[in-house]
Coordinates of C-alpha atoms and ligand atoms in Angstrom, one line a residue:
X24 CA -157.4 -53.8 85.5
X25 CA -158.4 -55.5 82.3
X26 CA -156.1 -57.4 79.8
X27 CA -156.7 -54.5 77.5
X28 CA -155.6 -52.1 79.8
X29 CA -152.3 -53.6 80.4
X30 CA -151.9 -54.2 76.7
X31 CA -152.8 -50.3 76.1
X32 CA -150.4 -49.2 78.7
X33 CA -147.5 -51.5 77.1
X34 CA -148.0 -50.0 73.6
X35 CA -148.2 -46.6 75.1
X36 CA -144.8 -47.1 76.9
X37 CA -143.3 -48.9 73.9
X38 CA -144.5 -45.7 71.7
X39 CA -143.1 -43.2 74.2
X40 CA -139.6 -44.9 74.2
X41 CA -139.6 -45.6 70.2
X42 CA -140.6 -41.6 70.3
X43 CA -137.5 -40.7 72.6
X44 CA -135.1 -42.8 70.5
X45 CA -136.2 -40.8 67.2
X46 CA -135.5 -37.9 69.3
X47 CA -132.1 -38.8 70.2
X48 CA -131.3 -40.1 66.9
X49 CA -132.5 -36.9 65.2
X50 CA -130.2 -34.8 67.5
X51 CA -127.3 -37.0 67.1
X52 CA -127.7 -37.0 63.4
X53 CA -128.1 -33.1 63.5
X54 CA -124.9 -32.9 65.3
X55 CA -123.0 -34.8 62.7
X56 CA -124.4 -33.9 59.5
X57 CA -122.7 -31.1 57.5
X58 CA -124.0 -27.7 57.9
X59 CA -123.4 -26.2 54.5
X60 CA -126.2 -27.0 51.6
X61 CA -123.3 -27.9 49.3
X62 CA -122.3 -31.1 51.6
X63 CA -125.7 -31.7 52.5
X64 CA -126.8 -32.1 48.4
X65 CA -123.7 -34.1 47.8
X66 CA -124.6 -36.4 51.0
X67 CA -128.2 -36.8 49.3
X68 CA -126.5 -38.1 46.1
X69 CA -123.6 -40.3 47.7
X70 CA -125.3 -42.0 50.2
X71 CA -128.1 -43.6 48.2
X72 CA -125.9 -44.4 45.5
X73 CA -123.4 -45.9 47.8
X74 CA -126.1 -47.9 49.6
X75 CA -127.5 -49.3 46.2
X76 CA -124.2 -50.6 45.0
X77 CA -123.4 -52.4 48.0
X78 CA -126.8 -54.0 47.8
X79 CA -126.2 -54.8 44.3
X80 CA -122.6 -56.1 44.9
X81 CA -123.6 -58.3 47.8
X82 CA -126.6 -59.9 46.0
X83 CA -124.4 -60.1 42.8
X84 CA -121.6 -61.7 44.6
X85 CA -124.0 -64.0 47.1
X86 CA -125.9 -65.2 44.2
X87 CA -124.6 -64.8 40.7
X88 CA -120.8 -65.1 41.5
X89 CA -121.4 -68.2 43.7
X90 CA -123.7 -69.8 41.3
X91 CA -121.6 -69.4 38.3
X92 CA -118.5 -70.8 40.2
X93 CA -120.4 -73.6 41.3
X94 CA -121.4 -74.9 37.8
X95 CA -118.0 -74.2 36.4
X96 CA -116.6 -76.1 39.1
X97 CA -119.1 -79.1 38.6
X98 CA -118.5 -79.2 34.9
X99 CA -114.7 -79.6 35.3
X100 CA -115.3 -82.0 38.4
X101 CA -117.6 -84.2 35.8
X102 CA -114.7 -84.4 33.6
X103 CA -112.2 -85.7 35.8
X104 CA -114.9 -88.0 37.5
X105 CA -115.3 -89.5 33.8
X106 CA -111.6 -89.6 33.3
X107 CA -111.4 -91.5 36.6
X108 CA -114.1 -93.7 35.3
X109 CA -112.5 -94.6 31.9
X110 CA -109.2 -95.4 33.5
X111 CA -110.4 -97.7 36.2
X112 CA -112.9 -99.4 34.3
X113 CA -111.3 -100.1 30.9
X114 CA -107.8 -100.0 32.8
X115 CA -106.9 -97.9 30.1
X116 CA -103.5 -97.1 29.1
X117 CA -102.3 -93.9 30.8
X118 CA -100.9 -92.2 28.0
X119 CA -104.4 -92.7 26.3
X120 CA -106.2 -91.0 29.2
X121 CA -103.5 -88.3 29.1
X122 CA -104.3 -87.8 25.3
X123 CA -107.6 -87.7 25.6
X124 CA -107.9 -85.0 28.4
X125 CA -105.5 -82.9 26.6
X126 CA -107.3 -83.1 23.5
X127 CA -110.7 -83.2 24.4
X128 CA -111.2 -81.9 28.0
X129 CA -108.0 -79.2 27.8
X130 CA -106.9 -80.8 31.2
X131 CA -103.5 -81.6 31.9
X132 CA -103.3 -85.4 33.5
X133 CA -100.2 -86.8 34.7
X134 CA -100.1 -90.2 37.0
X135 CA -97.8 -90.0 40.1
X136 CA -96.6 -93.1 42.0
X137 CA -99.3 -93.4 44.9
X138 CA -98.2 -91.9 48.2
X139 CA -100.0 -90.1 50.7
X140 CA -101.4 -86.8 49.4
X141 CA -99.6 -83.6 50.9
X142 CA -101.4 -81.9 53.9
X143 CA -104.3 -79.3 52.6
X144 CA -102.5 -76.1 51.9
X145 CA -103.6 -72.7 53.5
X146 CA -107.2 -71.8 52.6
X147 CA -107.1 -68.9 50.4
X148 CA -108.6 -65.7 52.1
X149 CA -111.3 -65.3 49.1
X150 CA -112.2 -69.0 49.0
X151 CA -114.9 -69.3 46.6
X152 CA -113.5 -71.3 44.3
X153 CA -111.8 -73.6 47.0
X154 CA -115.0 -74.5 48.6
X155 CA -117.0 -75.0 45.4
X156 CA -114.4 -77.2 44.0
X157 CA -114.1 -79.2 47.1
X158 CA -117.8 -79.6 47.6
X159 CA -118.1 -81.1 44.1
X160 CA -115.2 -83.4 44.4
X161 CA -116.3 -85.0 47.7
X162 CA -120.1 -85.2 45.9
X163 CA -119.0 -86.3 42.4
X164 CA -115.7 -88.3 42.9
X165 CA -115.4 -89.6 46.6
X166 CA -112.0 -90.5 46.5
X167 CA -109.4 -88.8 49.2
X168 CA -108.1 -85.8 47.0
X169 CA -105.8 -82.6 47.4
X170 CA -106.7 -79.1 45.4
X171 CA -104.3 -76.1 45.2
X172 CA -106.0 -73.2 44.1
X173 CA -103.9 -70.5 45.1
X174 CA -100.3 -71.7 43.8
X175 CA -100.1 -71.0 40.0
X176 CA -102.3 -68.4 39.2
X177 CA -103.6 -69.5 35.8
X178 CA -104.2 -73.2 36.5
X179 CA -105.9 -75.0 39.4
X180 CA -104.3 -78.0 40.6
X181 CA -106.2 -81.3 41.8
X182 CA -105.1 -84.7 42.7
X183 CA -107.2 -87.7 43.3
X184 CA -105.7 -90.8 45.1
X185 CA -106.9 -93.8 42.9
X186 CA -106.1 -97.3 43.9
X187 CA -102.8 -97.9 42.0
X188 CA -102.1 -94.3 41.4
X189 CA -102.5 -90.4 42.1
X190 CA -104.1 -89.0 39.1
X191 CA -102.7 -85.1 38.9
X192 CA -105.0 -82.5 36.8
X193 CA -104.0 -79.2 36.1
X194 CA -107.4 -77.4 34.9
X195 CA -107.5 -73.8 33.7
X196 CA -108.6 -71.5 36.4
X197 CA -110.9 -69.7 33.9
X198 CA -112.6 -73.1 33.2
X199 CA -113.7 -73.6 36.8
X200 CA -114.0 -70.1 38.1
X201 CA -116.2 -67.0 37.1
X202 CA -113.0 -65.2 36.5
X203 CA -113.8 -62.0 35.2
X204 CA -117.0 -60.9 37.4
X205 CA -115.0 -58.6 39.1
X206 CA -115.1 -56.6 35.8
X207 CA -119.0 -56.0 36.7
X208 CA -117.8 -54.5 40.0
X209 CA -115.1 -52.5 38.2
X210 CA -117.7 -50.8 36.0
X211 CA -120.0 -50.1 38.5
X212 CA -117.6 -48.5 40.9
X213 CA -115.9 -46.6 37.7
X214 CA -119.2 -45.2 36.5
X215 CA -120.3 -44.1 39.7
X216 CA -117.2 -42.2 40.0
X217 CA -118.3 -40.6 36.8
X218 CA -121.4 -39.9 37.7
X219 CA -120.4 -38.4 40.8
X220 CA -118.0 -35.9 39.0
X221 CA -120.4 -34.7 36.9
X222 CA -122.6 -34.4 39.8
X223 CA -120.3 -32.0 41.9
X224 CA -119.8 -30.2 38.9
X225 CA -123.3 -29.6 38.4
X226 CA -124.1 -29.2 41.8
X227 CA -121.4 -26.4 42.4
X228 CA -123.3 -24.4 39.6
X229 CA -126.8 -24.9 41.4
X230 CA -125.5 -23.8 44.8
X231 CA -123.2 -20.7 43.5
X232 CA -126.6 -18.4 43.0
X233 CA -127.6 -19.2 46.5
X234 CA -124.3 -18.5 48.1
X235 CA -124.5 -15.2 45.9
X236 CA -128.1 -14.2 47.1
X237 CA -126.9 -15.0 50.6
X238 CA -124.0 -12.4 50.3
X239 CA -125.9 -9.9 48.4
X240 CA -128.4 -10.2 51.6
X241 CA -125.9 -9.9 54.0
X242 CA -124.1 -6.9 52.5
X243 CA -127.5 -5.0 52.1
X244 CA -128.0 -5.8 56.0
X245 CA -125.0 -4.4 56.5
X246 CA -125.6 -1.3 54.7
X247 CA -123.4 -1.8 51.8
X248 CA -123.2 -1.5 48.3
X249 CA -124.2 -5.0 46.3
X250 CA -122.4 -4.6 43.1
X251 CA -124.2 -6.0 39.7
X252 CA -126.2 -8.6 41.6
X253 CA -128.4 -10.4 39.2
X254 CA -131.2 -13.4 39.6
X255 CA -129.0 -16.4 38.3
X256 CA -129.8 -20.3 38.5
X257 CA -132.8 -22.7 39.1
X258 CA -136.5 -20.9 38.8
X259 CA -136.8 -20.8 42.5
X260 CA -133.6 -19.2 43.3
X261 CA -134.4 -16.6 40.4
X262 CA -137.6 -16.1 42.3
X263 CA -136.1 -15.7 45.5
X264 CA -133.3 -12.9 44.1
X265 CA -135.9 -11.1 42.1
X266 CA -138.1 -10.9 45.5
X267 CA -134.8 -9.7 47.3
X268 CA -134.0 -7.1 44.5
X269 CA -137.3 -5.6 44.7
X270 CA -137.5 -5.5 48.3
X271 CA -134.4 -3.7 48.3
X272 CA -135.4 -1.1 45.8
X273 CA -138.3 -0.5 47.6
X274 CA -136.6 0.0 50.8
X275 CA -134.2 2.2 49.2
X276 CA -137.2 4.2 47.4
X277 CA -138.9 4.9 50.7
X278 CA -135.6 6.0 52.5
X279 CA -135.3 8.3 49.5
X280 CA -138.7 9.5 49.7
X281 CA -138.5 10.4 53.4
X282 CA -135.0 12.0 52.8
X283 CA -136.6 13.9 50.1
X284 CA -139.6 15.1 52.2
X285 CA -137.9 15.9 55.4
X286 CA -135.4 18.1 53.5
X287 CA -138.2 20.0 51.6
X288 CA -140.0 20.6 54.9
X289 CA -137.0 22.1 56.4
X290 CA -135.5 24.0 53.4
X291 CA -139.3 25.8 53.2
X292 CA -139.0 26.3 57.2
X293 CA -135.6 27.6 56.7
X294 CA -137.0 30.2 54.3
X295 CA -139.5 31.4 56.6
X296 CA -137.3 31.7 59.1
X297 CA -134.6 33.9 57.6
X298 CA -137.7 36.0 56.5
X299 CA -138.7 36.3 60.0
X300 CA -134.9 37.2 61.0
X301 CA -134.8 40.0 58.9
X302 CA -138.2 41.3 60.0
X303 CA -137.1 41.4 63.2
X304 CA -134.1 43.1 62.7
X305 CA -135.8 46.1 60.8
X306 CA -138.3 46.5 64.0
X307 CA -135.2 47.5 65.9
X308 CA -134.0 46.8 69.5
X309 CA -136.0 46.2 72.7
X310 CA -135.6 43.5 75.3
X311 CA -138.4 41.5 73.6
X312 CA -136.8 41.6 70.1
X313 CA -133.8 40.2 71.7
X314 CA -135.5 37.4 73.2
X315 CA -137.3 36.6 70.0
X316 CA -134.0 36.9 67.9
X317 CA -132.6 34.1 70.2
X318 CA -135.7 31.8 69.9
X319 CA -135.3 32.2 66.0
X320 CA -131.6 31.6 66.4
X321 CA -132.3 28.4 68.3
X322 CA -135.0 27.3 65.8
X323 CA -132.3 27.9 63.3
X324 CA -130.0 25.4 65.0
X325 CA -132.9 22.7 65.6
X326 CA -133.7 23.2 61.8
X327 CA -130.0 22.7 60.9
X328 CA -129.6 19.7 63.2
X329 CA -133.1 18.2 61.9
X330 CA -131.8 18.8 58.2
X331 CA -128.5 16.9 58.9
X332 CA -130.5 14.2 60.5
X333 CA -132.9 13.7 57.4
X334 CA -130.2 13.8 55.1
X335 CA -129.0 10.9 57.0
X336 CA -125.6 9.0 55.6
X337 CA -127.2 8.5 52.5
X338 CA -125.0 8.3 49.3
X339 CA -121.7 7.6 51.3
X340 CA -119.6 4.4 50.0
X341 CA -118.5 1.9 52.4
X342 CA -114.9 1.5 52.9
X343 CA -112.1 -0.2 54.9
X344 CA -111.1 2.2 57.5
X345 CA -108.5 1.9 60.5
X346 CA -110.7 1.9 63.5
X347 CA -107.7 2.5 66.0
X348 CA -106.5 5.7 64.3
X349 CA -110.5 6.7 64.4
X350 CA -110.6 6.2 68.0
X351 CA -107.4 8.0 68.5
X352 CA -109.0 11.1 66.5
X353 CA -111.9 10.9 68.8
X354 CA -109.5 11.0 71.7
X355 CA -108.0 14.0 70.8
X356 CA -111.4 15.7 70.1
X357 CA -112.1 14.9 73.7
X358 CA -108.8 16.2 75.0
X359 CA -108.8 19.3 73.0
X360 CA -112.3 20.2 75.0
X361 CA -110.2 19.6 78.3
X362 CA -111.5 16.0 79.4
X363 CA -109.4 13.3 80.6
X364 CA -109.9 10.9 77.9
X365 CA -108.4 7.2 77.5
X366 CA -108.6 5.0 74.4
X367 CA -107.8 1.2 73.5
X368 CA -108.4 -1.1 70.9
X369 CA -108.0 -4.7 70.7
X370 CA -108.2 -6.8 67.5
X371 CA -107.5 -6.3 63.6
X372 CA -108.2 -2.3 63.4
X373 CA -109.1 -2.3 59.6
X374 CA -113.2 -2.8 59.5
X375 CA -115.5 -1.8 56.3
X376 CA -117.7 0.7 57.6
X377 CA -119.0 4.4 55.9
X378 CA -116.0 6.4 57.5
X379 CA -118.0 10.0 57.6
X380 CA -121.3 8.5 59.1
X381 CA -119.7 6.0 61.4
X382 CA -117.1 8.6 62.7
X383 CA -120.4 11.0 63.4
X384 CA -121.9 8.1 65.2
X385 CA -119.1 8.1 67.7
X386 CA -118.5 11.5 67.6
X387 CA -122.3 11.7 68.8
X388 CA -121.8 9.4 71.9
X389 CA -118.2 11.0 72.9
X390 CA -120.2 14.7 72.8
X391 CA -122.6 13.6 74.9
X392 CA -120.2 12.1 77.3
X393 CA -118.0 15.5 77.1
X394 CA -121.4 17.3 77.9
X395 CA -122.2 15.3 81.2
X396 CA -118.7 13.8 82.5
X397 CA -115.1 14.6 83.4
X398 CA -113.3 11.5 82.2
X399 CA -114.0 9.6 79.1
X400 CA -112.9 6.0 78.1
X401 CA -113.4 4.6 74.6
X402 CA -112.9 1.0 74.0
X403 CA -112.7 -0.7 70.9
X404 CA -113.0 -4.5 70.4
X405 CA -113.2 -6.4 67.1
X406 CA -113.6 -10.1 66.5
X407 CA -114.4 -12.2 63.7
X408 CA -118.3 -11.2 63.6
X409 CA -118.4 -8.0 65.7
X410 CA -116.9 -4.6 65.9
X411 CA -118.0 -3.3 69.4
X412 CA -117.0 0.5 70.4
X413 CA -118.2 1.5 73.9
X414 CA -118.0 4.8 75.2
X415 CA -117.9 5.4 79.2
X416 CA -118.1 7.9 81.2
X417 CA -118.1 9.4 84.9
X418 CA -121.4 11.3 84.6
X419 CA -124.9 11.3 86.1
X420 CA -126.1 8.6 83.7
X421 CA -129.3 7.7 82.9
X422 CA -132.0 5.9 84.6
X423 CA -132.9 2.4 83.1
X424 CA -136.3 3.0 82.2
X425 CA -135.2 6.3 80.2
X426 CA -132.4 4.3 78.5
X427 CA -135.0 3.3 75.3
X428 CA -136.8 7.1 75.4
X429 CA -133.6 8.8 74.9
X430 CA -133.0 7.8 71.5
X431 CA -136.5 9.2 70.2
X432 CA -135.8 12.4 68.5
X433 CA -135.5 15.6 70.2
X434 CA -136.0 14.1 73.4
X435 CA -133.8 15.5 75.8
X436 CA -133.5 14.7 79.5
X437 CA -131.3 17.7 80.8
X438 CA -133.8 20.8 79.5
X439 CA -133.5 21.8 83.0
X440 CA -130.3 21.0 83.8
X441 CA -128.5 23.2 81.3
X442 CA -130.7 24.8 78.8
X443 CA -127.9 27.0 77.2
X444 CA -125.7 24.4 76.4
X445 CA -127.6 23.9 73.0
X446 CA -128.4 20.5 72.6
X447 CA -131.5 19.4 70.4
X448 CA -131.9 16.0 71.1
X449 CA -130.9 14.6 68.1
X450 CA -127.5 12.9 69.1
X451 CA -128.5 9.7 70.2
X452 CA -131.4 9.2 67.4
X453 CA -129.0 9.7 64.8
X454 CA -126.1 7.6 66.3
X455 CA -128.6 4.6 66.4
X456 CA -129.7 5.7 62.8
X457 CA -126.5 5.1 61.5
X458 CA -125.6 1.9 63.7
X459 CA -128.6 0.1 62.1
X460 CA -127.6 1.2 58.8
X461 CA -124.6 -0.8 59.3
X462 CA -126.7 -3.5 60.3
X463 CA -125.9 -3.1 63.8
X464 CA -127.1 -1.2 67.1
X465 CA -126.4 1.2 70.0
X466 CA -127.4 0.0 73.5
X467 CA -126.9 1.9 76.8
X468 CA -126.1 0.4 80.1
X469 CA -124.2 1.4 83.4
X470 CA -120.7 2.1 83.0
X471 CA -117.9 0.8 85.4
X472 CA -116.8 4.4 85.6
X473 CA -120.1 5.3 87.3
X474 CA -121.9 7.1 84.3
X475 CA -123.2 5.9 81.2
X476 CA -122.0 3.2 78.8
X477 CA -123.1 3.5 75.5
X478 CA -122.2 0.6 73.2
X479 CA -122.1 0.4 69.2
X480 CA -121.9 -2.8 67.9
X481 CA -121.9 -3.5 64.1
X482 CA -120.8 -6.5 62.0
X483 CA -117.8 -6.6 60.3
Ligands
LIG7 N1 -123.5 10.3 78.5 C1 -124.5 11.0 79.1 N2 -124.6 10.8 80.5 C2 -125.8 11.5 80.9 N3 -127.1 11.7 80.3 C3 -127.0 11.8 78.6 C4 -125.9 10.9 78.1 N4 -125.8 11.0 76.9 C5 -127.1 11.2 76.6 N5 -127.8 11.9 77.5 C6 -129.4 12.3 77.8 O1 -129.8 11.7 76.8 C7 -130.4 13.1 76.0 C8 -130.2 13.0 74.2 O2 -129.1 12.8 74.1 P1 -129.0 13.0 72.5 O3 -127.5 12.9 72.3 O4 -129.8 12.5 71.5 O5 -129.3 14.9 72.4 P2 -128.4 15.9 73.4 O6 -126.9 15.3 73.4 O7 -129.5 16.5 74.3 O8 -128.4 16.9 71.7 P3 -127.5 16.9 70.7 O9 -126.6 15.5 70.7 O10 -128.6 16.5 69.3 O11 -126.6 18.0 70.8 C9 -129.7 13.8 76.5 O12 -130.3 15.0 76.6 C10 -129.1 13.6 77.8 O13 -130.2 14.0 78.8
LIG8 MG1 -126.0 14.4 72.2

């Protein structure tokens, strides 16, 4: 194995580890990141701003503030050093030194009897000034000293022990310290709060059209009206909204067209059938004519059902509906036909649906159960997203491979079983059509009662 091989292997494993880390990091981030567009957009604005400000503040404190304070401290200490020199070189009068300090240097000087200096005071937490001053004094004066930068707020006290006295100096704090630099920080934070407020207000206005578009698409998906929706907001959002409106009207147009065409066909056929019936009536009575009449009647019934299917549930408005009461009505219908029927509903019963259409959907399922079984059980369940109504029966059921087939219009499994019962094979097709137009669906499965379970699920 060459060194190149080892190198390549090490590189590859490092790469794999880095990729793994990136993966884990992005998963963790995904978990903690806010989900809403509004929160995300805000975060995108806030995070860089806070980062930028922290960096600026840090660099500013570190460099500028430090430097200015150092320079200022140095100049105060230089003044004091000059005073000490004057005092000790010329054996100057204490009063004269005091006067010069007061008038020329704005320092209040006192001479105290020579004693030990007090013990060093507690260091202030934010000790920029303390440090700078101590450094400068030990560099330029080189005598024992004591300073107090905490005590009196506007003044800094410095004591230096000379040979025969202790010189006490009060210097204005502002002369030794870049004292109003915090104004910079106040301005920085203040302006960013203002900017942030403006950003929040603007963002809200930008995001509202997106939310409105989402709401409109959602209600259209549930088959509800989308009242006065218009494209608003930024160009891209408008484009999406415009595309949604066009898609919606295309779908509505094609449904309308389908309905109109089917209705037209059915109507024409009905005219012909009526004529047929009249002609049959004129022919007179014979067993053949009787059979033909029966066939014509059956055709008429099928045509009616077909018309109803074609008409669909167009035009009906969604309205809040009491599902529990609805199911009770179905139960009453079932019992009137002599079937053992039980009903149960869980959850908040008021759901927005197209009432007549939804009732038709459920009634179709119940009539199927009534046709094939003795006892029927209707169960409604509603949570925060879905309304589910299951119709169970104890009949023969439908074998799994046929459970999708039976939704096809005009498909009947029991032609041979009971021909006279007069089903047209449209019940399930209509029911599924209605459920889908509400944004939901119907599924068939095995029932605990032994027969078929038909479950309608629509979003609330
Ligand atoms: N609960 C059930 N148990 C057993 N078979 C069923 C049940 N429901 C429906 N089927 C079968 O599915 C077929 C299609 O049902 P669908 O409701 O579409 O039509 P239909 O009941 O025959 O006629 P229509 O409902 O138009 O009067 C039925 O012919 C029947 O064979
Ligand atoms: Mg049916």
